[in-house]
PDB file of C-alpha atoms in Angstrom:
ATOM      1  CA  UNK G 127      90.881 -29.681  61.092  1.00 66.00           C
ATOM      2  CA  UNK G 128      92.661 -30.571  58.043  1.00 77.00           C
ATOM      3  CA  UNK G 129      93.201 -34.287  57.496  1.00 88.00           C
ATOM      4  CA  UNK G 130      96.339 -35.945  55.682  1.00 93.00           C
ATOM      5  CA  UNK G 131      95.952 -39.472  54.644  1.00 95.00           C
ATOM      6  CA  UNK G 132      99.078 -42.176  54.148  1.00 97.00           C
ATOM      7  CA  UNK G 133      98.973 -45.335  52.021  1.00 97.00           C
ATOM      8  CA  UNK G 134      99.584 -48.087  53.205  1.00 97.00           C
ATOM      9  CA  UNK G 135     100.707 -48.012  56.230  1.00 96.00           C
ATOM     10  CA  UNK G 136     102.933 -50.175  56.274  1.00 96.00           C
ATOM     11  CA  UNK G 137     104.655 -52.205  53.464  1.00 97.00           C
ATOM     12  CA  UNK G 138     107.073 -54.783  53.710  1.00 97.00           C
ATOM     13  CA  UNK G 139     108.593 -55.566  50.171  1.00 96.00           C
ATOM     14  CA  UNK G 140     111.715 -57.561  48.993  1.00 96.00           C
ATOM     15  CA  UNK G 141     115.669 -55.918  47.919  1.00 97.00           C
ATOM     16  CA  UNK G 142     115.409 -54.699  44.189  1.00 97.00           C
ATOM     17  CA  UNK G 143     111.644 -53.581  43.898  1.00 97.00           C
ATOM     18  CA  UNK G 144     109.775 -50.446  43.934  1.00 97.00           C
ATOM     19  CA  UNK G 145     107.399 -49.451  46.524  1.00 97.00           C
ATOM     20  CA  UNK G 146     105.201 -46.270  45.835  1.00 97.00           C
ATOM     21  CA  UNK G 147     103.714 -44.413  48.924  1.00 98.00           C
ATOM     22  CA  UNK G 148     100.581 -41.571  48.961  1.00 97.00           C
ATOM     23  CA  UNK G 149      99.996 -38.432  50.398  1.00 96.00           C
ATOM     24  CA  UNK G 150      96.095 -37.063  50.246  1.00 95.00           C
ATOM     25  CA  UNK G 151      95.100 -34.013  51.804  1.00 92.00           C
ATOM     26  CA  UNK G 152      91.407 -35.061  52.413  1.00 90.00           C
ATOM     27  CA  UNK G 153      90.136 -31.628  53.178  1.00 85.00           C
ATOM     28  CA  UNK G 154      92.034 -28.603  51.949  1.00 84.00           C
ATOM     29  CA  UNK G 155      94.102 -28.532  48.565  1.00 87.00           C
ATOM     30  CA  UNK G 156      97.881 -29.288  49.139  1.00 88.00           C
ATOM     31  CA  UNK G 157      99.608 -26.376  47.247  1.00 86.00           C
ATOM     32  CA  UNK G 158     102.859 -27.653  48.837  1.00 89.00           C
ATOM     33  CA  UNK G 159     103.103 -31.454  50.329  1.00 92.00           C
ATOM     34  CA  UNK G 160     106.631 -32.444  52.342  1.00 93.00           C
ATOM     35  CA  UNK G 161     108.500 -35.979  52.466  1.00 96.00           C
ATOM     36  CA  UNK G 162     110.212 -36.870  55.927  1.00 95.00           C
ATOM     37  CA  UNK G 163     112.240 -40.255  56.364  1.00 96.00           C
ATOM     38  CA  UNK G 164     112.625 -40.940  60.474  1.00 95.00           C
ATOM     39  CA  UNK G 165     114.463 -44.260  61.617  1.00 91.00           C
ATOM     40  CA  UNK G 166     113.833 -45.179  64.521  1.00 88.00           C
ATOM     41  CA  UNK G 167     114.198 -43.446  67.775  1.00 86.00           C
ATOM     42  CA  UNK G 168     115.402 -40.592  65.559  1.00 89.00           C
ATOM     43  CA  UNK G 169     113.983 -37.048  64.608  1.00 91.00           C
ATOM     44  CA  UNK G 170     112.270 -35.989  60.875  1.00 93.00           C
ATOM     45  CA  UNK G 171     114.476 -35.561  58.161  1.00 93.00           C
ATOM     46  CA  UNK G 172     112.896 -33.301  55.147  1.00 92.00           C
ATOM     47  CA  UNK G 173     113.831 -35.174  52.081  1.00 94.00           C
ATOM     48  CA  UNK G 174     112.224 -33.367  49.304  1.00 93.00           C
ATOM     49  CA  UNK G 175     109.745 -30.753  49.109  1.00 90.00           C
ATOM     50  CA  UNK G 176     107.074 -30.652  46.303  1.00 89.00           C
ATOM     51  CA  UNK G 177     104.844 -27.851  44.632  1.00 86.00           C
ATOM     52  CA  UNK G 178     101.925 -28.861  42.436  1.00 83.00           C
ATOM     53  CA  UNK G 179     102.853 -29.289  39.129  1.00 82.00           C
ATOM     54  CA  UNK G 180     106.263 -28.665  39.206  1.00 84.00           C
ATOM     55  CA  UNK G 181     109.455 -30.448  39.908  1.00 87.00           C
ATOM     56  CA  UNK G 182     110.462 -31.273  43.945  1.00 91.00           C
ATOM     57  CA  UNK G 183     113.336 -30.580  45.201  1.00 91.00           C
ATOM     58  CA  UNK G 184     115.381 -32.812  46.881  1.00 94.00           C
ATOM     59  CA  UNK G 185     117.174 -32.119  50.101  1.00 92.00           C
ATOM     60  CA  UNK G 186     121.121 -32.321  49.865  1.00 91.00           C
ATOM     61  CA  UNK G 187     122.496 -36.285  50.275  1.00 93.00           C
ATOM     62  CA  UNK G 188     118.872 -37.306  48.815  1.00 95.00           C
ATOM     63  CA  UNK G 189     119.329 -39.235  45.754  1.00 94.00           C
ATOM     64  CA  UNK G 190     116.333 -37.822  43.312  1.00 92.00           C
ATOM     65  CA  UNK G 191     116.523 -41.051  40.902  1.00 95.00           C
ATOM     66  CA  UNK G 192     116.068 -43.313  43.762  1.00 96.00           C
ATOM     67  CA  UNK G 193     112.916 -41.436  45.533  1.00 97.00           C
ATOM     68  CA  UNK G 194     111.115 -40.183  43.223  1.00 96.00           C
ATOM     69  CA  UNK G 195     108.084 -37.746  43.955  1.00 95.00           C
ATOM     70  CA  UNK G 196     104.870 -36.987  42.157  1.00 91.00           C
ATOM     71  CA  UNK G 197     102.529 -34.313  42.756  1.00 89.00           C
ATOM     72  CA  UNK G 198     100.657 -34.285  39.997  1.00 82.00           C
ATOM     73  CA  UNK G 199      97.115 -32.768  41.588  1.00 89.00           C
ATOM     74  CA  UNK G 200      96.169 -30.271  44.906  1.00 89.00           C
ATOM     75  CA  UNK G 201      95.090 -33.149  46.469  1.00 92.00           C
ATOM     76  CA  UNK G 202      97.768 -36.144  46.067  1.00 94.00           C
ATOM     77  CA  UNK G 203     102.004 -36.867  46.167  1.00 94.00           C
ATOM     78  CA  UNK G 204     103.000 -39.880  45.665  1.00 96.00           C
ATOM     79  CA  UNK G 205     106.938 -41.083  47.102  1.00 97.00           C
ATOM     80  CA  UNK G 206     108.373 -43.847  45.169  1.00 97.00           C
ATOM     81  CA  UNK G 207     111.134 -45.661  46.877  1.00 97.00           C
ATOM     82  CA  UNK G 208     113.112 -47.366  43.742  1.00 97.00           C
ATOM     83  CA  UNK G 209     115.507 -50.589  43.771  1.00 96.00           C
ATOM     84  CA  UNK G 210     114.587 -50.648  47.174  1.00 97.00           C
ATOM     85  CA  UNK G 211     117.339 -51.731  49.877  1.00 96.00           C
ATOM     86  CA  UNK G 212     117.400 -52.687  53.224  1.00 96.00           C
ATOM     87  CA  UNK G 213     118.277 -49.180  54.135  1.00 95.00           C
ATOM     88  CA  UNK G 214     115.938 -47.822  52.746  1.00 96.00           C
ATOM     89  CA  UNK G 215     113.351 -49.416  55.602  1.00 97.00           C
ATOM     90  CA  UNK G 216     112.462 -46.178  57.483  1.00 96.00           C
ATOM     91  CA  UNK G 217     109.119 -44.882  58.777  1.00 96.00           C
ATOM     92  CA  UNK G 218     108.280 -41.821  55.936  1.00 97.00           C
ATOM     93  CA  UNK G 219     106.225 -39.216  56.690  1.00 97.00           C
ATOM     94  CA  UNK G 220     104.564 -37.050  54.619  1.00 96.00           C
ATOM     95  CA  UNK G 221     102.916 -33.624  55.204  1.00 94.00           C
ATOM     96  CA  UNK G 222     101.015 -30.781  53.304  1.00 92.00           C
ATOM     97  CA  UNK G 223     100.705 -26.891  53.496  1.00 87.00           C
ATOM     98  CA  UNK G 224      98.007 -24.981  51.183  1.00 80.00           C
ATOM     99  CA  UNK G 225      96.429 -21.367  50.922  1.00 68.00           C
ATOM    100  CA  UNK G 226      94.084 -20.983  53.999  1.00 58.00           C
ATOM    101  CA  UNK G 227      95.918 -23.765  56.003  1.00 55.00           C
ATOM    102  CA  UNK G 228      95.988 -22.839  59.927  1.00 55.00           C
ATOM    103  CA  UNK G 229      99.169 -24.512  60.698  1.00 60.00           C
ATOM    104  CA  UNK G 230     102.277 -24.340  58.527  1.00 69.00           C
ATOM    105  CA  UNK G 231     101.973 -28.176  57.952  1.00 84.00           C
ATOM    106  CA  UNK G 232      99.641 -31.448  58.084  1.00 90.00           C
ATOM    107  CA  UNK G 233     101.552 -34.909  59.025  1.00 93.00           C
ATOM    108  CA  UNK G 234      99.846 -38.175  57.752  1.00 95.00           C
ATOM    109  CA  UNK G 235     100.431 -40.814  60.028  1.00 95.00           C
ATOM    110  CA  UNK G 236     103.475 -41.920  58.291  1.00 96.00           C
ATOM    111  CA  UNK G 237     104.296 -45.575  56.266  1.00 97.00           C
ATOM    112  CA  UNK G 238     106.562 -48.036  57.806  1.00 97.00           C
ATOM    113  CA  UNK G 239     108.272 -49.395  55.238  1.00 97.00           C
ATOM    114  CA  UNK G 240     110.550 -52.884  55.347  1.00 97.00           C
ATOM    115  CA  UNK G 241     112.375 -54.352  52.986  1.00 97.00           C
ATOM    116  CA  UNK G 242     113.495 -57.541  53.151  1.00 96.00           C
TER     117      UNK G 242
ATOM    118  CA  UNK D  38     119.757 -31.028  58.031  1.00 37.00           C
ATOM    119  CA  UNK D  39     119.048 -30.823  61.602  1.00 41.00           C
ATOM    120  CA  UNK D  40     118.416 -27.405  63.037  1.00 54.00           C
ATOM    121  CA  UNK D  41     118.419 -27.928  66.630  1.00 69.00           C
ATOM    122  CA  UNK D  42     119.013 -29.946  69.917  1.00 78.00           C
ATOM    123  CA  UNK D  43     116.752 -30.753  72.582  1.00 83.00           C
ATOM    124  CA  UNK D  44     116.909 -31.471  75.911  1.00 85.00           C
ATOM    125  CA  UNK D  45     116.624 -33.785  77.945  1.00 90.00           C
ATOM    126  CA  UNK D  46     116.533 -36.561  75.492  1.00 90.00           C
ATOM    127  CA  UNK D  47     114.759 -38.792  77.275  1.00 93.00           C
ATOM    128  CA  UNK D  48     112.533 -37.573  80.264  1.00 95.00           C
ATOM    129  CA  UNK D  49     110.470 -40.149  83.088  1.00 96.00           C
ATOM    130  CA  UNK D  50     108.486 -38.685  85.521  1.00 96.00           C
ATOM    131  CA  UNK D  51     105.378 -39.502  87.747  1.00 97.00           C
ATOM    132  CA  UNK D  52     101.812 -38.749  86.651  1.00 97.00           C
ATOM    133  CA  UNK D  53     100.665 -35.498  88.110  1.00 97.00           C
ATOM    134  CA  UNK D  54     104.381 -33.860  87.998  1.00 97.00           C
ATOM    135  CA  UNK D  55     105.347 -30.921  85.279  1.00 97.00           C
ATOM    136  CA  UNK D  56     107.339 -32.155  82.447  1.00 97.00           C
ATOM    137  CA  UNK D  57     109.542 -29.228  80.883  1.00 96.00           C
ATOM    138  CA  UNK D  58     111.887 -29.558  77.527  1.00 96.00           C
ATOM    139  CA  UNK D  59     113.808 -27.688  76.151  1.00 96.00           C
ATOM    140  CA  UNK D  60     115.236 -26.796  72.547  1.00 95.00           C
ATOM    141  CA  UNK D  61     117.687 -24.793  71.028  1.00 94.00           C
ATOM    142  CA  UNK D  62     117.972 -23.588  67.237  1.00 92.00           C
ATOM    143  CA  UNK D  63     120.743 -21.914  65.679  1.00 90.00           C
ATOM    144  CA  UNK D  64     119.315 -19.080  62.783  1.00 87.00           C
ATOM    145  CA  UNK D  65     116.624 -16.562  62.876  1.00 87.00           C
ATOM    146  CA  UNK D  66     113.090 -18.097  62.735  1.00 87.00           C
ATOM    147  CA  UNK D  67     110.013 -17.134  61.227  1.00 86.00           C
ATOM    148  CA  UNK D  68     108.164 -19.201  64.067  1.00 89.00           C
ATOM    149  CA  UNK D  69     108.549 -22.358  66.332  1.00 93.00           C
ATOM    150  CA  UNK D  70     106.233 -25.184  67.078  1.00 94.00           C
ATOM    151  CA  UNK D  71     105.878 -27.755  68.743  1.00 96.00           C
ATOM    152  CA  UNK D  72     104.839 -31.737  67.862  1.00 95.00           C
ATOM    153  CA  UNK D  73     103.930 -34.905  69.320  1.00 96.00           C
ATOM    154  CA  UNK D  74     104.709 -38.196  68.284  1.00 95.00           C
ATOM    155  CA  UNK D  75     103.208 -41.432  70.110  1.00 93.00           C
ATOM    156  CA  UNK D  76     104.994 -44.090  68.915  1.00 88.00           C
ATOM    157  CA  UNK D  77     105.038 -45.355  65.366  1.00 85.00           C
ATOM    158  CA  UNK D  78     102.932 -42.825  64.281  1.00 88.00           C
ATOM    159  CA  UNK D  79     102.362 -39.185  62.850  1.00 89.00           C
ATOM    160  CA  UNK D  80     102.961 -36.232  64.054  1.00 92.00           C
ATOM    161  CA  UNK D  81      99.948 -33.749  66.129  1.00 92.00           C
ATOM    162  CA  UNK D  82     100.395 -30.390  66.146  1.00 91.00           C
ATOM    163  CA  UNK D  83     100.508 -28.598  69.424  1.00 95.00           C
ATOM    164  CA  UNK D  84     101.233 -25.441  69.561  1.00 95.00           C
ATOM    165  CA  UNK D  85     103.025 -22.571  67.609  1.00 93.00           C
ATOM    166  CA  UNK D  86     105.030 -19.403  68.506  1.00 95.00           C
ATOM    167  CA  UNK D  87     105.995 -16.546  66.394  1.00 92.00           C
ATOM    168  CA  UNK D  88     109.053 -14.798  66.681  1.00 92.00           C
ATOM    169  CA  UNK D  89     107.417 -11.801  68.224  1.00 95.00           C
ATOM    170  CA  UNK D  90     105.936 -13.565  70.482  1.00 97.00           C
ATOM    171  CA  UNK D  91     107.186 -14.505  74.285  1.00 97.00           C
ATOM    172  CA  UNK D  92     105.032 -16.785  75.905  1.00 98.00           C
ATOM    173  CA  UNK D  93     102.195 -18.774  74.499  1.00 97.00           C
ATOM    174  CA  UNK D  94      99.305 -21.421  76.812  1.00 97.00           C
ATOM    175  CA  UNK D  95      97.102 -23.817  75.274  1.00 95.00           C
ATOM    176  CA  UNK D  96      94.862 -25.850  77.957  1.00 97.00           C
ATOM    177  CA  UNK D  97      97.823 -27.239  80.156  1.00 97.00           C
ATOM    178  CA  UNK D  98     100.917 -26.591  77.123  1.00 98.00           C
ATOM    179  CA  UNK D  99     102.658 -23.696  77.800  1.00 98.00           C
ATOM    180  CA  UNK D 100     105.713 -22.724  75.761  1.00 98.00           C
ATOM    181  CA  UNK D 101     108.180 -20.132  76.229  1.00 98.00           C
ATOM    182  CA  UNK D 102     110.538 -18.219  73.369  1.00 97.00           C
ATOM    183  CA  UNK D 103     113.716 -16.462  73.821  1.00 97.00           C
ATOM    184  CA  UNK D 104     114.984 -15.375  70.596  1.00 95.00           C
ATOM    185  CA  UNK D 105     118.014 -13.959  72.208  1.00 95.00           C
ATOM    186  CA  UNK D 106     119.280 -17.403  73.366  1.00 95.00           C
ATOM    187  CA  UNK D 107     117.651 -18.949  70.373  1.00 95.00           C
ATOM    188  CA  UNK D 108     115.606 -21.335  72.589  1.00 96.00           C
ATOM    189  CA  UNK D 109     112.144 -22.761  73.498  1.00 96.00           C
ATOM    190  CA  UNK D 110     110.929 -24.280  76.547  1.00 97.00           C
ATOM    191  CA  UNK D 111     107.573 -26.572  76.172  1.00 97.00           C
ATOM    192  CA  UNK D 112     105.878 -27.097  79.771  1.00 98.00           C
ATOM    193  CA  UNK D 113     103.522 -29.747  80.023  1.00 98.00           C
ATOM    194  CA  UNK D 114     101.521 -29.375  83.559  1.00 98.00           C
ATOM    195  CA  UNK D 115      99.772 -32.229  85.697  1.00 98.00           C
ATOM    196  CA  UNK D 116     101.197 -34.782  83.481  1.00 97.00           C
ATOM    197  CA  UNK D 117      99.023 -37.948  82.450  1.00 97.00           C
ATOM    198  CA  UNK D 118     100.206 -41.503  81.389  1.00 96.00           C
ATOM    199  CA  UNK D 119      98.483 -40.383  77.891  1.00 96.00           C
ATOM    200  CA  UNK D 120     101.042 -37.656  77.785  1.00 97.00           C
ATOM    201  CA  UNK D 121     103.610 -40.869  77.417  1.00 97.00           C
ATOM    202  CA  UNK D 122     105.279 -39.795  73.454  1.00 97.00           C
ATOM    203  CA  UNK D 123     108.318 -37.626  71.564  1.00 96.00           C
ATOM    204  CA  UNK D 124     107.953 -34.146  71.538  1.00 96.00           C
ATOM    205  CA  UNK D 125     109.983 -32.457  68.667  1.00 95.00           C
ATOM    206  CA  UNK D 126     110.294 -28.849  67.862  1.00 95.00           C
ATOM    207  CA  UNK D 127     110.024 -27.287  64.597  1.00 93.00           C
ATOM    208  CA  UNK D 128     111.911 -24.221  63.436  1.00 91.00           C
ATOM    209  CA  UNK D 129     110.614 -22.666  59.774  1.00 83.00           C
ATOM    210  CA  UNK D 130     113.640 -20.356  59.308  1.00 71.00           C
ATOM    211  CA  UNK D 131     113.253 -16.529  58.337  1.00 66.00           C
ATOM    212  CA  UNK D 132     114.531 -17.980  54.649  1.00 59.00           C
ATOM    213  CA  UNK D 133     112.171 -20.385  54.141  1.00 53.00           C
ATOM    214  CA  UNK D 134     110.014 -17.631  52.291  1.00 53.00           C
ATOM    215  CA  UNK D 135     107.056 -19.431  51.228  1.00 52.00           C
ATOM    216  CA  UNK D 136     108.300 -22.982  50.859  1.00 58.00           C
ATOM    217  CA  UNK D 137     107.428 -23.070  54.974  1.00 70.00           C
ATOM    218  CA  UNK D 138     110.051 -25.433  55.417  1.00 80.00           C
ATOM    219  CA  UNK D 139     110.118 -26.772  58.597  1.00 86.00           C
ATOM    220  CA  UNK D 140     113.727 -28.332  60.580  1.00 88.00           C
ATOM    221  CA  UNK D 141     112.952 -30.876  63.221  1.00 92.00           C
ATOM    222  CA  UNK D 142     114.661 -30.699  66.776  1.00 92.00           C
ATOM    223  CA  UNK D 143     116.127 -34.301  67.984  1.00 91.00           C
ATOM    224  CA  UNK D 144     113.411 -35.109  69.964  1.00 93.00           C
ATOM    225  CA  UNK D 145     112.232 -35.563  73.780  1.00 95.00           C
ATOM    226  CA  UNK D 146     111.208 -38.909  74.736  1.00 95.00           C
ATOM    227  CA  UNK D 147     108.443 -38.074  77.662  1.00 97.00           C
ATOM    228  CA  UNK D 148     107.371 -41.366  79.779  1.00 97.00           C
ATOM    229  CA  UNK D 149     104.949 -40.526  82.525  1.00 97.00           C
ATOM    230  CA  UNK D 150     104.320 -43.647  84.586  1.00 96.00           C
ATOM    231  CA  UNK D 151     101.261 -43.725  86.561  1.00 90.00           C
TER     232      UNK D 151
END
């Protein structure tokens, strides 16, 4: 089956910084990949969706300056978390859909991310 | 923003019993699915039901759609301890087109003690 890859998986950094996160769809090429923030003990929230090459767009309440997404190839999206705050630590989770997919979506196995 | 409400929230049973949860959505749906989530990691696809559809099995999954009520049923039979995770259903709305949006339910936390 297809095969979605996080990195890291886990990061802890410190208030102020920037911590970048990638997607890789190992297998298939990732016309369309997905961002979802969970806290804990909570369900997925979509925060942006991204096509290759082109701009994402952002779910409503997500602050585009602040998470900023790349998907610059078929095969990688990268989430950058900027000024990072405490509440920004969240488990994100990213996913990817492309032509010839089986299932509407691929989950990698999520980042936990922590800042201190 | 959240599409839909499952039930029970959290659900503890012994192994070898049936677990059953339930969700609800509220618009029209181009299909449903269904997801696992052991702890403090991704998501695994289980199983998915289009709108057409009424009743769908895979191994012992078995997962029930009435579009009239707007609600899915996921029955897991002869439960394990392994079966211990959230289960979350996924709506991708009618709308979506071809973004294939998904909208995550709030989640069924199953704990099946041995």
């Amino acid at each position: 089956g297809a095969v979605v890859s996080q990195h890291p998986s886990w990061v802890i950094c410190k208030s102020g910084t920037s911590v970048k996160i990638e997607c890789r769809s190992l297998d298939f090429q990732a016309t369309t990949m997905f961002w979802y923030r969970q806290f804990p003990k909570q369900s997925l929230m979509l925060m942006a969706t991204s096509n290759e090459g082109s701009k994402a767009t952002y779910e409503q309440g997500v602050e585009k300056d602040k998470f900023l997404i790349n998907h610059a190839s078929l095969t990688l999206s990268t989430l950058t978390v900027t000024s990072a705050h405490p509440e920004d630590s969240s488990f994100y989770i990213c996913s990817a859909a492309g032509a010839g997919a089986t299932y509407e979506q691929y989950f990698g196995p999520g980042t936990r991310l922590t800042v201190t | 923003s959240q599409q839909g409400e499952e039930d029970p929230q959290a659900l503890s049973i012994q192994e070898g019993e049936n677990a059953t949860m339930n969700c609800s959505y509220k618009t029209s749906i181009n299909n449903l699915q269904w997801y696992r989530q052991n702890s403090g990691r991704g998501l695994v696809h289980l199983i998915l039901i289009r709108s057409n559809e009424r009743e769908k099995h895979s191994g012992r999954l078995r997962v029930t759609l009435d579009t009239s009520k707007k609600s899915s049923s996921l029955l897991i039979t002869a439960s394990r301890a392994a079966d211990t995770a959230s289960y979350f259903c996924a709506t991708r709305r009618i709308s979506s087109g071809s973004a294939r949006q998904l909208t995550f339910g709030s989640g069924t936390q199953l704990t099946v003690l041995p």
